[in-house]
Amino acid sequence: GRNAKATGGDVVVAARRRVHLAPYDRALRAFRYRDALDSALSTQRADVVHSLLDELVARGGLHAALAGRDAESLLPLLRHLTKHITDPRHSASLCGVAARVLDLYAPVVHTDERVRDGIALWLPLLHLMMSG
């Protein structure tokens, strides 16, 4: 039985515990980069989001995670960038992400006021960081 003690001649097999992955890790393992980013942003933990963004860059999946978003799905990322782009620990990687967001969404930024306002908050900081 499970609770019985092993005697001298018994073979003891170590039970393998299943590793429970966070939703963003499960999505990342399944190459669902957009879902992984959305899930990481929903945690509102900066370390999780930054680690995931770094992993997406390393895998070449940042474009897939960012592309094809509407205003509602873009706003959490814009809020995160606005809040954390000045953090010296992550400013270099977040500047790269912000530049990619601008590349993808600059042509349509004027269509939604919330997106335009969200980008307007960190755009001057991005210019300052990229020039200095």
Tab-separated table of C-alpha atoms in Angstrom:
chain	number	residue	atom	x	y	z
A	1	GLY	CA	0.000	0.000	0.000
A	2	ARG	CA	0.891	3.607	-0.274
A	3	ASN	CA	1.311	4.109	3.471
A	4	ALA	CA	3.066	0.819	4.256
A	5	LYS	CA	6.745	0.904	5.204
A	6	ALA	CA	9.201	-0.854	2.905
A	7	THR	CA	10.990	-3.868	4.299
A	8	GLY	CA	14.518	-5.026	3.476
A	9	GLY	CA	13.603	-6.926	0.290
A	10	ASP	CA	11.114	-4.413	-1.145
A	11	VAL	CA	11.933	-2.264	-4.112
A	12	VAL	CA	11.013	1.368	-3.523
A	13	VAL	CA	10.028	3.402	-6.552
A	14	ALA	CA	10.127	7.131	-6.065
A	15	ALA	CA	6.868	8.783	-7.007
A	16	ARG	CA	7.224	11.377	-9.718
A	17	ARG	CA	5.292	14.490	-8.959
A	18	ARG	CA	3.805	16.264	-11.885
A	19	VAL	CA	5.131	19.772	-12.318
A	20	HIS	CA	2.296	22.256	-12.495
A	21	LEU	CA	3.024	25.010	-14.973
A	22	ALA	CA	1.575	28.475	-14.911
A	23	PRO	CA	-0.868	29.268	-17.735
A	24	TYR	CA	1.695	31.438	-19.533
A	25	ASP	CA	4.253	28.602	-19.396
A	26	ARG	CA	1.736	26.114	-20.802
A	27	ALA	CA	0.912	28.503	-23.648
A	28	LEU	CA	4.607	29.097	-24.312
A	29	ARG	CA	5.287	25.353	-24.485
A	30	ALA	CA	2.472	25.037	-27.025
A	31	PHE	CA	3.880	27.938	-29.117
A	32	ARG	CA	0.781	30.056	-28.430
A	33	TYR	CA	2.795	33.229	-27.952
A	34	ARG	CA	-0.114	35.643	-27.983
A	35	ASP	CA	-1.942	33.682	-25.273
A	36	ALA	CA	1.264	33.447	-23.245
A	37	LEU	CA	1.728	37.220	-23.336
A	38	ASP	CA	-1.907	37.865	-22.430
A	39	SER	CA	-1.671	35.443	-19.525
A	40	ALA	CA	1.570	36.967	-18.243
A	41	LEU	CA	0.114	40.473	-18.466
A	42	SER	CA	-2.928	39.342	-16.501
A	43	THR	CA	-0.690	38.400	-13.551
A	44	GLN	CA	0.392	42.070	-13.284
A	45	ARG	CA	3.800	40.856	-12.097
A	46	ALA	CA	6.584	42.776	-13.800
A	47	ASP	CA	9.151	39.990	-13.390
A	48	VAL	CA	6.872	37.466	-15.093
A	49	VAL	CA	6.082	39.795	-18.000
A	50	HIS	CA	9.727	40.757	-18.520
A	51	SER	CA	10.898	37.146	-18.415
A	52	LEU	CA	8.244	36.158	-20.908
A	53	LEU	CA	9.094	39.049	-23.242
A	54	ASP	CA	12.776	38.085	-23.103
A	55	GLU	CA	11.858	34.482	-23.907
A	56	LEU	CA	9.684	35.593	-26.830
A	57	VAL	CA	12.571	37.636	-28.230
A	58	ALA	CA	14.923	34.656	-27.838
A	59	ARG	CA	12.435	32.372	-29.621
A	60	GLY	CA	11.682	34.884	-32.361
A	61	GLY	CA	8.039	34.943	-31.309
A	62	LEU	CA	7.649	38.577	-30.274
A	63	HIS	CA	6.091	39.572	-33.579
A	64	ALA	CA	3.583	36.720	-33.362
A	65	ALA	CA	2.686	37.741	-29.802
A	66	LEU	CA	2.154	41.398	-30.718
A	67	ALA	CA	0.610	41.236	-34.189
A	68	GLY	CA	-3.090	41.336	-34.942
A	69	ARG	CA	-4.260	42.911	-31.715
A	70	ASP	CA	-7.212	45.221	-31.356
A	71	ALA	CA	-7.306	48.131	-28.930
A	72	GLU	CA	-8.681	46.043	-26.056
A	73	SER	CA	-5.918	43.452	-26.225
A	74	LEU	CA	-3.196	46.063	-26.806
A	75	LEU	CA	-4.065	48.260	-23.823
A	76	PRO	CA	-2.693	45.952	-21.068
A	77	LEU	CA	0.674	45.871	-22.835
A	78	LEU	CA	0.661	49.649	-23.275
A	79	ARG	CA	-0.114	50.094	-19.577
A	80	HIS	CA	2.727	47.777	-18.664
A	81	LEU	CA	5.153	49.643	-20.921
A	82	THR	CA	4.061	52.984	-19.497
A	83	LYS	CA	4.585	51.794	-15.945
A	84	HIS	CA	7.882	49.938	-16.351
A	85	ILE	CA	9.803	51.419	-19.295
A	86	THR	CA	11.781	53.683	-16.977
A	87	ASP	CA	12.876	50.810	-14.711
A	88	PRO	CA	16.645	50.543	-15.292
A	89	ARG	CA	16.588	46.764	-14.885
A	90	HIS	CA	14.293	46.304	-17.855
A	91	SER	CA	14.417	49.521	-19.859
A	92	ALA	CA	16.648	48.116	-22.612
A	93	SER	CA	14.396	45.153	-23.376
A	94	LEU	CA	11.192	47.179	-22.973
A	95	CYS	CA	12.521	49.823	-25.375
A	96	GLY	CA	12.880	47.072	-27.966
A	97	VAL	CA	9.340	45.884	-27.331
A	98	ALA	CA	8.016	49.460	-27.465
A	99	ALA	CA	9.802	50.031	-30.777
A	100	ARG	CA	8.211	46.859	-32.163
A	101	VAL	CA	4.774	48.014	-30.978
A	102	LEU	CA	5.314	51.323	-32.762
A	103	ASP	CA	6.410	49.551	-35.949
A	104	LEU	CA	3.301	47.389	-35.924
A	105	TYR	CA	0.685	49.891	-34.807
A	106	ALA	CA	1.876	53.354	-35.912
A	107	PRO	CA	-0.344	53.323	-39.035
A	108	VAL	CA	-3.495	52.625	-37.015
A	109	VAL	CA	-2.745	54.416	-33.757
A	110	HIS	CA	-5.081	57.276	-34.620
A	111	THR	CA	-8.103	54.959	-34.853
A	112	ASP	CA	-8.453	54.516	-31.093
A	113	GLU	CA	-8.048	57.330	-28.606
A	114	ARG	CA	-7.036	55.030	-25.732
A	115	VAL	CA	-4.223	53.481	-27.759
A	116	ARG	CA	-3.048	56.881	-28.935
A	117	ASP	CA	-3.033	58.193	-25.367
A	118	GLY	CA	-1.255	55.073	-24.096
A	119	ILE	CA	1.530	55.415	-26.635
A	120	ALA	CA	1.755	59.164	-26.112
A	121	LEU	CA	2.648	58.569	-22.448
A	122	TRP	CA	5.854	56.639	-23.143
A	123	LEU	CA	6.819	57.840	-26.625
A	124	PRO	CA	8.873	60.841	-25.364
A	125	LEU	CA	10.666	58.537	-22.915
A	126	LEU	CA	11.417	56.085	-25.701
A	127	HIS	CA	12.901	58.837	-27.889
A	128	LEU	CA	15.022	60.057	-24.992
A	129	MET	CA	16.274	56.564	-24.133
A	130	MET	CA	17.036	55.629	-27.741
A	131	SER	CA	18.969	58.845	-28.401
A	132	GLY	CA	21.042	58.754	-25.198
